[in-house]
Structure formats: structure tokens, C-alpha cells
XYZ file of N, CA, C and O in Angstrom:
716
model
N 62.600 54.394 93.443
C 62.215 54.726 94.813
C 63.420 54.954 95.722
O 63.252 55.110 96.915
N 64.618 54.951 95.140
C 65.814 55.116 95.963
C 66.098 56.590 96.284
O 66.496 56.915 97.399
N 65.873 57.479 95.337
C 66.188 58.888 95.511
C 64.996 59.734 95.070
O 64.424 59.491 94.006
N 64.628 60.701 95.890
C 63.517 61.587 95.501
C 63.824 63.019 95.918
O 64.548 63.264 96.887
N 63.265 63.946 95.158
C 63.431 65.364 95.425
C 62.101 66.065 95.191
O 61.455 65.838 94.161
N 61.677 66.864 96.151
C 60.439 67.624 95.991
C 60.700 69.082 96.366
O 61.496 69.372 97.261
N 60.016 69.961 95.670
C 60.071 71.387 95.987
C 58.676 71.967 95.831
O 57.980 71.653 94.875
N 58.310 72.791 96.783
C 57.033 73.486 96.740
C 57.332 74.978 96.853
O 58.022 75.412 97.772
N 56.840 75.755 95.894
C 56.933 77.200 95.941
C 55.554 77.735 96.296
O 54.553 77.184 95.841
N 55.497 78.799 97.074
C 54.192 79.353 97.399
C 54.266 80.871 97.492
O 55.307 81.462 97.773
N 53.145 81.470 97.239
C 52.958 82.906 97.373
C 51.559 83.090 97.950
O 50.599 82.530 97.431
N 51.474 83.821 99.046
C 50.204 83.993 99.740
C 49.943 85.485 99.899
O 50.725 86.199 100.529
N 48.860 85.956 99.320
C 48.458 87.355 99.445
C 47.110 87.416 100.139
O 46.168 86.751 99.717
N 47.017 88.219 101.203
C 45.756 88.360 101.944
C 45.402 89.839 102.030
O 46.264 90.690 102.279
N 44.138 90.127 101.843
C 43.636 91.504 101.956
C 42.888 91.651 103.276
O 42.390 90.683 103.839
N 42.786 92.890 103.731
C 42.008 93.223 104.932
C 42.438 92.413 106.152
O 41.634 91.790 106.827
N 43.744 92.400 106.435
C 44.271 91.655 107.579
C 44.027 92.436 108.870
O 43.839 93.660 108.858
N 44.026 91.736 109.987
C 43.860 92.344 111.307
C 45.119 92.052 112.103
O 45.624 90.930 112.083
N 45.653 93.051 112.804
C 46.851 92.847 113.606
C 46.698 93.558 114.946
O 45.850 94.432 115.113
N 47.546 93.170 115.912
C 47.511 93.747 117.253
C 48.563 94.843 117.347
O 49.719 94.638 117.001
N 48.172 96.014 117.821
C 49.087 97.138 117.986
C 49.185 97.467 119.470
O 48.179 97.743 120.126
N 50.407 97.433 120.026
C 50.624 97.760 121.440
C 50.577 99.267 121.648
O 51.044 100.032 120.803
N 50.042 99.675 122.801
C 49.964 101.087 123.170
C 50.580 101.279 124.550
O 50.445 100.414 125.418
N 51.243 102.439 124.806
C 51.877 102.662 126.105
C 50.906 103.070 127.215
O 51.289 103.129 128.374
N 49.653 103.356 126.881
C 48.672 103.759 127.894
C 47.392 102.948 127.688
O 47.223 102.305 126.658
N 46.476 102.979 128.674
C 45.254 102.167 128.552
C 44.545 102.447 127.239
O 44.508 103.595 126.814
N 44.057 101.450 126.580
C 43.893 100.042 126.944
C 45.115 99.177 126.655
O 45.027 97.959 126.642
N 46.293 99.768 126.383
C 47.577 99.091 126.198
C 47.680 98.270 124.924
O 48.706 97.682 124.651
N 46.652 98.215 124.153
C 46.717 97.528 122.871
C 45.358 97.486 122.211
O 44.333 97.467 122.892
N 45.374 97.538 120.900
C 44.141 97.473 120.129
C 44.378 96.632 118.881
O 45.504 96.474 118.428
N 43.298 96.097 118.359
C 43.372 95.414 117.071
C 43.084 96.449 115.998
O 42.167 97.266 116.138
N 43.877 96.435 114.941
C 43.698 97.383 113.855
C 43.579 96.651 112.534
O 44.054 95.528 112.390
N 42.967 97.340 111.579
C 42.850 96.790 110.241
C 44.094 97.133 109.437
O 44.591 98.250 109.500
N 44.574 96.169 108.710
C 45.695 96.393 107.818
C 45.219 96.287 106.385
O 44.118 95.786 106.116
N 46.027 96.764 105.472
C 45.639 96.726 104.065
C 45.841 95.322 103.493
O 44.905 94.707 102.997
N 47.067 94.798 103.585
C 47.311 93.462 103.052
C 48.583 92.856 103.606
O 49.412 93.542 104.196
N 48.707 91.550 103.427
C 49.862 90.752 103.843
C 50.315 89.968 102.631
O 49.502 89.364 101.937
N 51.632 89.980 102.364
C 52.180 89.228 101.233
C 53.333 88.370 101.731
O 54.324 88.893 102.231
N 53.167 87.060 101.627
C 54.194 86.100 102.025
C 54.573 85.253 100.825
O 53.743 84.987 99.953
N 55.830 84.788 100.810
C 56.266 83.876 99.753
C 57.430 83.052 100.270
O 58.099 83.424 101.229
N 57.661 81.918 99.605
C 58.763 81.064 100.019
C 58.769 79.756 99.283
O 58.049 79.567 98.299
N 59.612 78.842 99.772
C 59.673 77.506 99.207
C 60.122 76.516 100.266
O 60.718 76.892 101.278
N 59.820 75.248 100.030
C 60.269 74.144 100.871
C 60.754 73.039 99.950
O 60.061 72.677 98.997
N 61.949 72.508 100.213
C 62.522 71.440 99.393
C 62.972 70.291 100.282
O 63.458 70.512 101.393
N 62.820 69.068 99.773
C 63.243 67.867 100.497
C 63.947 66.917 99.535
O 63.463 66.680 98.433
N 65.067 66.387 99.966
C 65.811 65.374 99.226
C 65.869 64.130 100.106
O 66.265 64.216 101.268
N 65.445 62.987 99.569
C 65.405 61.744 100.356
C 66.161 60.638 99.641
O 66.072 60.507 98.420
N 66.870 59.840 100.431
C 67.602 58.679 99.929
C 67.177 57.470 100.743
O 67.230 57.488 101.974
N 66.715 56.412 100.057
C 66.278 55.187 100.726
C 67.061 54.015 100.161
O 66.836 53.600 99.031
N 67.972 53.490 100.957
C 68.725 52.305 100.583
C 68.206 51.134 101.410
O 67.251 51.277 102.170
N 68.846 50.006 101.301
C 68.373 48.804 101.980
C 68.145 49.028 103.478
O 67.057 48.834 103.985
N 69.172 49.456 104.195
C 69.061 49.636 105.643
C 69.259 51.084 106.071
O 69.144 51.409 107.243
N 69.558 51.943 105.122
C 69.849 53.345 105.415
C 68.798 54.248 104.792
O 68.468 54.109 103.615
N 68.276 55.158 105.593
C 67.369 56.199 105.111
C 67.957 57.550 105.515
O 68.379 57.717 106.665
N 67.987 58.481 104.572
C 68.509 59.811 104.857
C 67.652 60.835 104.138
O 67.129 60.575 103.054
N 67.501 61.982 104.758
C 66.761 63.067 104.116
C 67.329 64.402 104.576
O 67.914 64.514 105.652
N 67.146 65.390 103.713
C 67.557 66.755 104.015
C 66.441 67.676 103.551
O 65.797 67.411 102.535
N 66.192 68.724 104.306
C 65.163 69.672 103.900
C 65.652 71.098 104.120
O 66.526 71.362 104.942
N 65.072 71.996 103.351
C 65.383 73.411 103.427
C 64.087 74.177 103.227
O 63.296 73.835 102.344
N 63.853 75.187 104.054
C 62.661 76.018 103.913
C 63.078 77.478 103.999
O 63.967 77.847 104.777
N 62.427 78.309 103.186
C 62.674 79.741 103.163
C 61.328 80.444 103.103
O 60.459 80.060 102.314
N 61.141 81.460 103.944
C 59.890 82.219 103.924
C 60.201 83.689 104.209
O 61.086 84.013 104.995
N 59.491 84.552 103.538
C 59.610 85.987 103.773
C 58.233 86.610 103.574
O 57.377 86.031 102.907
N 58.023 87.753 104.176
C 56.726 88.395 104.020
C 56.694 89.768 104.643
O 57.522 90.100 105.490
N 55.730 90.544 104.202
C 55.542 91.890 104.736
C 54.056 92.182 104.868
O 53.246 91.705 104.087
N 53.753 92.976 105.875
C 52.382 93.430 106.075
C 52.353 94.932 105.820
O 53.283 95.650 106.205
N 51.313 95.389 105.181
C 51.124 96.819 104.951
C 49.883 97.252 105.712
O 48.813 96.671 105.534
N 50.050 98.265 106.580
C 48.893 98.721 107.354
C 48.035 99.681 106.532
O 48.353 99.998 105.381
N 46.956 100.138 107.123
C 46.009 101.000 106.403
C 46.645 102.315 105.963
O 46.225 102.912 104.977
N 47.701 102.760 106.657
C 48.380 104.007 106.310
C 49.466 103.802 105.254
O 50.112 104.752 104.840
N 49.715 102.545 104.869
C 50.732 102.258 103.859
C 52.101 101.896 104.412
O 53.046 101.694 103.656
N 52.244 101.786 105.737
C 53.525 101.439 106.355
C 53.742 99.928 106.266
O 52.879 99.146 106.654
N 54.930 99.519 105.772
C 55.276 98.095 105.658
C 56.046 97.639 106.883
O 56.917 98.355 107.374
N 55.736 96.442 107.378
C 56.491 95.831 108.466
C 56.714 94.359 108.152
O 55.877 93.713 107.530
N 57.863 93.852 108.589
C 58.140 92.431 108.478
C 57.584 91.802 109.748
O 58.196 91.876 110.795
N 56.422 91.199 109.666
C 55.738 90.731 110.867
C 55.677 89.208 110.971
O 54.789 88.681 111.602
N 56.596 88.520 110.377
C 56.587 87.054 110.487
C 57.229 86.658 111.817
O 58.278 86.035 111.871
N 56.590 87.050 112.902
C 57.134 86.808 114.223
C 57.272 85.312 114.493
O 56.388 84.528 114.169
N 58.421 84.964 115.076
C 58.757 83.585 115.468
C 58.944 82.660 114.274
O 59.156 81.473 114.447
N 58.815 83.158 113.071
C 58.995 82.335 111.873
C 60.341 82.674 111.247
O 60.537 83.773 110.745
N 61.279 81.744 111.274
C 62.593 82.034 110.707
C 62.536 82.123 109.188
O 61.745 81.451 108.542
N 63.396 82.963 108.652
C 63.499 83.063 107.202
C 64.060 81.751 106.642
O 63.630 81.282 105.604
N 65.013 81.153 107.356
C 65.657 79.917 106.895
C 65.575 78.822 107.945
O 65.846 79.060 109.118
N 65.202 77.639 107.506
C 65.201 76.445 108.349
C 65.769 75.316 107.504
O 65.446 75.197 106.322
N 66.613 74.499 108.110
C 67.114 73.334 107.376
C 67.336 72.193 108.341
O 67.464 72.389 109.547
N 67.356 70.997 107.806
C 67.541 69.834 108.655
C 68.050 68.630 107.894
O 67.945 68.562 106.663
N 68.604 67.695 108.650
C 69.107 66.435 108.123
C 68.642 65.317 109.047
O 68.619 65.493 110.264
N 68.292 64.194 108.472
C 67.893 63.032 109.272
C 68.516 61.792 108.648
O 68.485 61.622 107.423
N 69.082 60.946 109.480
C 69.678 59.690 109.024
C 69.243 58.594 109.985
O 69.316 58.766 111.207
N 68.779 57.481 109.447
C 68.453 56.324 110.291
C 69.030 55.071 109.641
O 69.155 54.991 108.414
N 69.382 54.116 110.491
C 69.999 52.886 109.999
C 69.411 51.693 110.755
O 69.280 51.734 111.977
N 69.067 50.651 110.001
C 68.557 49.398 110.566
C 69.760 48.460 110.740
O 70.211 47.839 109.794
N 70.334 48.404 111.943
C 71.545 47.626 112.191
C 71.308 46.127 112.050
O 72.166 45.399 111.570
N 70.158 45.670 112.502
C 69.758 44.275 112.353
C 68.233 44.252 112.360
O 67.596 45.294 112.476
N 67.640 43.095 112.255
C 66.181 43.015 112.195
C 65.504 43.629 113.413
O 64.391 44.138 113.329
N 66.166 43.613 114.552
C 65.506 44.065 115.774
C 65.978 45.423 116.293
O 65.385 45.950 117.231
N 67.025 46.013 115.712
C 67.543 47.269 116.255
C 67.782 48.305 115.164
O 68.420 48.024 114.150
N 67.254 49.521 115.402
C 67.501 50.644 114.495
C 67.803 51.892 115.309
O 67.412 52.005 116.480
N 68.509 52.820 114.694
C 68.860 54.072 115.351
C 68.843 55.190 114.325
O 69.095 54.958 113.136
N 68.544 56.369 114.796
C 68.518 57.520 113.906
C 68.952 58.775 114.615
O 68.905 58.875 115.844
N 69.399 59.738 113.818
C 69.806 61.031 114.354
C 69.220 62.126 113.469
O 69.149 61.971 112.248
N 68.752 63.199 114.107
C 68.152 64.330 113.401
C 68.881 65.608 113.791
O 69.183 65.817 114.970
N 69.118 66.447 112.805
C 69.716 67.763 113.029
C 68.767 68.812 112.462
O 68.237 68.637 111.361
N 68.551 69.896 113.211
C 67.684 70.975 112.731
C 68.318 72.324 113.045
O 68.708 72.585 114.192
N 68.416 73.155 112.013
C 68.876 74.535 112.161
C 67.664 75.442 112.001
O 66.924 75.329 111.027
N 67.468 76.333 112.961
C 66.407 77.326 112.890
C 67.083 78.689 112.868
O 67.828 79.034 113.789
N 66.839 79.461 111.814
C 67.507 80.745 111.623
C 66.975 81.844 112.517
O 66.013 81.672 113.269
N 67.616 83.011 112.404
C 67.177 84.180 113.153
C 65.731 84.510 112.812
O 65.276 84.283 111.692
N 65.013 85.048 113.764
C 63.635 85.471 113.557
C 63.326 86.574 114.552
O 64.101 86.812 115.469
N 62.205 87.234 114.378
C 61.846 88.331 115.269
C 60.683 87.922 116.161
O 59.945 86.990 115.864
N 60.551 88.622 117.264
C 59.422 88.425 118.175
C 59.141 89.764 118.840
O 59.944 90.689 118.757
N 58.024 89.870 119.490
C 57.657 91.092 120.199
C 57.883 90.863 121.690
O 57.397 89.885 122.255
N 58.638 91.769 122.305
C 58.899 91.690 123.743
C 58.102 92.789 124.431
O 58.229 93.961 124.089
N 57.271 92.397 125.398
C 56.460 93.359 126.141
C 57.212 93.769 127.399
O 57.723 92.929 128.134
N 57.264 95.059 127.647
C 57.979 95.624 128.786
C 57.018 95.829 129.954
O 55.800 95.884 129.757
N 57.536 95.968 131.185
C 56.671 96.175 132.350
C 55.793 97.422 132.242
O 54.727 97.483 132.841
N 56.215 98.435 131.475
C 55.416 99.656 131.337
C 54.399 99.563 130.189
O 53.876 100.567 129.733
N 54.148 98.352 129.715
C 53.165 98.049 128.672
C 53.585 98.506 127.276
O 52.785 98.464 126.355
N 54.820 98.941 127.129
C 55.320 99.216 125.784
C 55.882 97.906 125.236
O 56.070 96.935 125.977
N 56.148 97.893 123.971
C 56.725 96.688 123.374
C 57.770 97.090 122.352
O 57.813 98.239 121.904
N 58.605 96.132 122.018
C 59.604 96.363 120.981
C 59.870 95.057 120.269
O 59.664 93.965 120.823
N 60.308 95.159 119.057
C 60.647 93.978 118.266
C 62.089 93.600 118.570
O 62.982 94.455 118.567
N 62.313 92.326 118.886
C 63.654 91.822 119.182
C 63.994 90.696 118.207
O 63.102 90.049 117.657
N 65.285 90.488 118.007
C 65.748 89.400 117.147
C 66.113 88.207 118.014
O 66.903 88.331 118.952
N 65.531 87.058 117.709
C 65.868 85.810 118.396
C 66.977 85.139 117.607
O 66.873 84.981 116.389
N 68.027 84.733 118.287
C 69.180 84.137 117.620
C 68.861 82.749 117.076
O 68.023 82.023 117.615
N 69.580 82.395 116.035
C 69.439 81.066 115.442
C 69.918 80.003 116.439
O 70.637 80.304 117.391
N 69.495 78.763 116.194
C 69.946 77.671 117.046
C 69.986 76.365 116.268
O 69.403 76.243 115.194
N 70.711 75.406 116.831
C 70.883 74.077 116.246
C 70.447 73.038 117.264
O 70.838 73.120 118.429
N 69.657 72.073 116.826
C 69.237 70.988 117.714
C 69.615 69.647 117.101
O 69.495 69.455 115.889
N 70.060 68.738 117.947
C 70.372 67.373 117.525
C 69.595 66.422 118.427
O 69.662 66.527 119.658
N 68.837 65.521 117.811
C 68.037 64.528 118.534
C 68.422 63.135 118.041
O 68.870 62.966 116.905
N 68.217 62.130 118.873
C 68.496 60.740 118.495
C 67.307 59.862 118.880
O 66.567 60.168 119.816
N 67.115 58.788 118.122
C 66.034 57.836 118.375
C 66.606 56.429 118.285
O 67.308 56.094 117.335
N 66.320 55.597 119.283
C 66.749 54.193 119.314
C 65.510 53.327 119.436
O 64.590 53.658 120.186
N 65.507 52.208 118.713
C 64.348 51.322 118.774
C 64.824 49.871 118.718
O 65.634 49.505 117.867
N 64.293 49.063 119.636
C 64.630 47.640 119.694
C 63.332 46.841 119.708
O 62.462 47.074 120.556
N 63.202 45.909 118.792
C 62.013 45.066 118.712
C 62.279 43.773 119.474
O 63.170 42.999 119.112
N 61.499 43.545 120.516
C 61.649 42.344 121.331
C 60.911 41.180 120.679
O 61.432 40.072 120.585
N 59.693 41.449 120.219
C 58.879 40.440 119.541
C 57.951 41.156 118.569
O 58.020 42.377 118.426
N 57.052 40.396 117.926
C 56.115 41.016 116.983
C 55.251 42.080 117.650
O 54.829 43.033 117.018
N 54.973 41.926 118.923
C 54.069 42.832 119.620
C 54.754 43.807 120.578
O 54.154 44.791 120.989
N 55.981 43.550 120.944
C 56.641 44.367 121.968
C 57.888 45.031 121.396
O 58.723 44.390 120.765
N 57.988 46.329 121.641
C 59.162 47.089 121.228
C 59.585 48.049 122.324
O 58.774 48.525 123.115
N 60.862 48.318 122.381
C 61.422 49.281 123.321
C 61.957 50.464 122.517
O 62.471 50.278 121.409
N 61.839 51.663 123.051
C 62.361 52.827 122.330
C 62.902 53.854 123.311
O 62.560 53.859 124.492
N 63.769 54.714 122.795
C 64.297 55.837 123.566
C 64.520 57.003 122.612
O 65.025 56.817 121.504
N 64.091 58.182 123.039
C 64.326 59.420 122.307
C 65.197 60.320 123.176
O 64.871 60.563 124.342
N 66.288 60.784 122.612
C 67.198 61.700 123.296
C 67.120 63.023 122.546
O 67.532 63.098 121.386
N 66.576 64.038 123.198
C 66.326 65.319 122.538
C 67.276 66.400 123.042
O 67.621 66.430 124.210
N 67.667 67.277 122.130
C 68.599 68.365 122.418
C 69.862 67.805 123.066
O 70.249 68.194 124.168
N 70.495 66.889 122.353
C 71.653 66.160 122.880
C 72.763 67.058 123.422
O 73.442 66.696 124.380
N 72.979 68.208 122.815
C 74.074 69.075 123.237
C 73.608 70.218 124.139
O 74.314 71.193 124.342
N 72.395 70.076 124.683
C 71.837 71.020 125.652
C 71.909 72.466 125.154
O 72.317 73.377 125.869
N 71.495 72.666 123.913
C 71.496 73.999 123.284
C 70.573 74.942 124.048
O 69.439 74.597 124.370
N 71.062 76.142 124.339
C 70.256 77.188 124.983
C 69.673 78.047 123.868
O 70.411 78.608 123.062
N 68.348 78.147 123.807
C 67.708 78.894 122.730
C 66.360 79.422 123.197
O 65.850 79.029 124.235
N 65.801 80.333 122.403
C 64.494 80.921 122.696
C 63.621 80.759 121.463
O 64.011 81.165 120.367
N 62.449 80.139 121.629
C 61.466 80.048 120.548
C 60.485 81.212 120.618
O 60.140 81.795 119.599
N 60.012 81.519 121.825
C 59.080 82.631 122.074
C 59.620 83.406 123.258
O 59.970 82.811 124.288
N 59.645 84.727 123.137
C 60.096 85.568 124.245
C 59.186 85.317 125.450
O 57.963 85.307 125.322
N 59.807 85.090 126.622
C 59.038 84.900 127.848
C 58.698 83.459 128.168
O 58.112 83.187 129.211
N 59.040 82.517 127.279
C 58.727 81.109 127.519
C 60.007 80.290 127.578
O 60.950 80.540 126.828
N 60.024 79.306 128.445
C 61.167 78.413 128.565
C 61.215 77.425 127.408
O 60.192 77.117 126.798
N 62.395 76.923 127.139
C 62.569 75.831 126.184
C 63.286 74.704 126.902
O 63.959 74.915 127.912
N 63.124 73.526 126.367
C 63.700 72.360 127.031
C 65.186 72.226 126.720
O 65.602 72.383 125.583
N 65.941 71.920 127.723
C 67.333 71.560 127.533
C 67.373 70.095 127.134
O 66.404 69.542 126.599
N 68.489 69.433 127.419
C 68.577 68.004 127.126
C 67.453 67.282 127.863
O 67.196 67.539 129.031
N 66.770 66.379 127.163
C 65.715 65.585 127.788
C 65.600 64.260 127.055
O 66.082 64.122 125.927
N 65.008 63.292 127.712
C 64.852 61.987 127.071
C 63.518 61.368 127.464
O 62.901 61.736 128.454
N 63.128 60.425 126.639
C 61.897 59.672 126.886
C 62.198 58.235 126.488
O 62.808 57.993 125.448
N 61.784 57.315 127.289
C 61.958 55.900 126.982
C 60.631 55.200 127.256
O 59.835 55.639 128.089
N 60.392 54.126 126.520
C 59.130 53.460 126.735
C 59.062 52.091 126.094
O 59.974 51.624 125.420
N 57.935 51.480 126.337
C 57.618 50.168 125.781
C 56.391 50.335 124.908
O 55.414 50.987 125.312
N 56.459 49.775 123.739
C 55.317 49.829 122.821
C 54.753 48.415 122.699
O 55.482 47.462 122.426
N 53.456 48.296 122.950
C 52.782 47.000 122.853
C 51.705 47.112 121.782
O 50.845 47.984 121.859
N 51.741 46.275 120.797
C 50.768 46.315 119.703
C 49.695 45.261 119.926
O 49.977 44.076 120.095
N 48.434 45.708 119.935
C 47.299 44.821 120.102
C 46.712 44.538 118.721
O 46.417 45.445 117.975
N 46.538 43.282 118.405
C 45.926 42.910 117.110
C 44.576 42.289 117.315
O 44.286 41.461 118.026
């Protein structure tokens, strides 16, 4: 139980898919029938569990294409990065205090940007790195204190075109367990 490794491979084929097509004039967009969608990828995780130290690393890869009714192929995995990876380490310093740090890399991905004239275009969203930390202190069997520090280095990034993302933020609280 000290070291484990898992990998999942997948292939997903769908027929008769429906997609949204933007138009420059009214009605500015329609749903159309596509021929098929083919996605494939894998996800792997490596975990290490020692007495007071827990560590894990993961890697995910996904790719896919959609073919419309006319036979045109497009890479339509919008907002889904081809590559994602992460590392997590936590340590139990004593019976009452533990701390952990998480790192996540999200690779380049595409999204659709809508223009004021109702046209749209596919844009590339840049990759980004996030680092988060978690602290936990146990006061008693029923009471615990915790703090989460997210986006420690105030990374500027975009997940969806047109939507804000959080900069550095934190949450702290008290956990009370009722038995």
C-alpha cells in the first residue's frame, strides 16, 4: 500500500452528434447535425503513501476530432487541454497539524470567441500553472481549524473566453464534528 500506479486508456466514438454553428447574420447561429465525434486519451496517477508523507502525481492526455455532415474535420475539444498534469504533497507534522501543497499545469486549449458583429473565431488559450496550499490544525476530537490558499502566485489565466478567473484567494474556517 506504499506505492501505487494506475492508468486508464479510453476511446470514445459517437455518431450523429449535434453542434452549434455561428452565423454572421440572423439568426446568428444554428444547431447542425454532425456525422461523428472521435475522442481518445489516457489518465495516469502515481501515489506514494509513507508514514507521515503522502505524494501523488497525475498526467492526462486527450485529443479528438468532430466530422460534420459534409465530411469536414474540426478539433472541437473547446476548453479541454490536450495535456494536464499535477503534483500533490502533504505532510503530517504532528498529531494535530498537517500541511499540503498542490501544483497543476493546464496546457493550451481552444475556445470560441464571439465578436460584437455576431461572428466568431477559434482562439488559443495559453497554458497556466496553479499552486495551492492547505493547512489543517486539530484542536480536539470535534474541532478543527483549516486554511486554503489558492493561486498562491496570483497567476493570470483564462479558462473560458469572456469569464473572469480568481487571482490569489484564501478561505479559512472552523470545522465542528457532531456525533
